[in-house]
Amino acid sequence: DQQVKQNSPSLSVQEGRISILNCDYTNSMFDYFLWYKKYPAEGPTFLISISSIKDKNEDGRFTVFLNKSAKHLSLHIVPSQPGDSAVYFCAASTSYDKVIFGPGTSLSVIP
Amino acid sequence: DTGVSQDPRHKITKRGQNVTFRCDPISEHNRLYWYRQTLGQGPEFLTYFQNEAQLEKSRLLSDRFSAERPKGSFSTLEIQRTEQGDSAMYLCASSLDSGTNTGELFFGEGSRLTVL
């Protein structure tokens, strides 16, 4: 069973516009939700996270929103830049257990 | 460079051979994870260690896979009698568990396995 889902395999956005990446989860026990970014031939790198007790976390151009009732989170990138083109993985964990990753969304930011 | 390092970066082997991957985590990190990633998928959990103790192994993982972290530092992942379905990127990650696991992992660049 896939506990973390990303239903959009790919997304294209014009440079300067907003990128919105979505993620759904099924396990209500998750304590932390994270986004990782991955460039080709590199390992994933941590981007931003949010605790389950919050509904928003912002770090520069990146904001993550959490809707616990809907078991949904999203990553907003504003403004989008060509260097943001990468695969973005949504991930989740409990405070005592392993991290579960979604299948990823490939973002292309078009100059 | 004090990041997570993995060796080898690429391995091509024939079906039925054994392969071993090594991971050196960030030195002060007490948790070490192994994940596997195939094309179009996210990292799939294989196993993880807290210091030298293996805390969990994925139930999807064949008995042909074994991992060790003998002194709580580096780790090895061995695949015996490789099959073509084992072809994937094997990712190692480490983290510092100070009582609360926030999920922030530091990944290596991965070891790509191709089984012919």
Short mmCIF file of N, CA and C in Angstrom, two decimals, chain A residues 3 25-33 52 68 71 92-97:
data_model
loop_
_atom_site.label_atom_id
_atom_site.label_comp_id
_atom_site.label_asym_id
_atom_site.label_seq_id
_atom_site.Cartn_x
_atom_site.Cartn_y
_atom_site.Cartn_z
N GLN A 3 1.60 4.73 1.07
CA GLN A 3 1.17 5.63 2.13
C GLN A 3 1.33 7.09 1.77
N TYR A 25 -1.51 11.67 1.71
CA TYR A 25 -1.02 10.57 2.52
C TYR A 25 -2.19 9.85 3.18
N THR A 26 -1.92 8.65 3.65
CA THR A 26 -3.00 7.84 4.22
C THR A 26 -2.84 7.58 5.71
N ASN A 27 -1.62 7.67 6.22
CA ASN A 27 -1.35 7.32 7.61
C ASN A 27 -1.49 8.54 8.52
N SER A 28 -2.51 8.54 9.35
CA SER A 28 -2.75 9.68 10.23
C SER A 28 -1.75 9.77 11.38
N MET A 29 -0.86 8.78 11.49
CA MET A 29 0.14 8.77 12.56
C MET A 29 1.40 9.54 12.19
N PHE A 30 1.53 9.97 10.96
CA PHE A 30 2.72 10.71 10.55
C PHE A 30 2.85 11.99 11.38
N ASP A 31 4.10 12.27 11.85
CA ASP A 31 4.38 13.46 12.64
C ASP A 31 5.05 14.56 11.84
N TYR A 32 5.78 14.15 10.82
CA TYR A 32 6.55 15.12 10.04
C TYR A 32 6.34 14.84 8.56
N PHE A 33 6.30 15.93 7.82
CA PHE A 33 6.17 15.84 6.36
C PHE A 33 7.29 16.66 5.75
N SER A 52 3.40 18.04 12.11
CA SER A 52 1.95 17.81 11.99
C SER A 52 1.13 18.78 12.84
N LYS A 68 -4.42 18.64 7.52
CA LYS A 68 -4.49 17.32 8.15
C LYS A 68 -5.84 16.67 7.94
N LYS A 71 -5.68 15.14 4.77
CA LYS A 71 -4.46 14.36 4.58
C LYS A 71 -3.76 14.78 3.29
N ALA A 92 7.17 11.41 4.44
CA ALA A 92 6.53 11.53 5.74
C ALA A 92 7.14 10.52 6.70
N SER A 93 7.08 10.86 7.98
CA SER A 93 7.60 9.94 8.99
C SER A 93 6.86 10.15 10.31
N THR A 94 6.93 9.13 11.15
CA THR A 94 6.55 9.31 12.54
C THR A 94 7.82 9.66 13.29
N SER A 95 7.69 10.08 14.54
CA SER A 95 8.85 10.54 15.29
C SER A 95 9.77 9.40 15.69
N TYR A 96 9.36 8.15 15.47
CA TYR A 96 10.18 7.03 15.92
C TYR A 96 10.47 6.04 14.81
N ASP A 97 10.11 6.37 13.57
CA ASP A 97 10.16 5.36 12.52
C ASP A 97 10.82 5.90 11.26
#
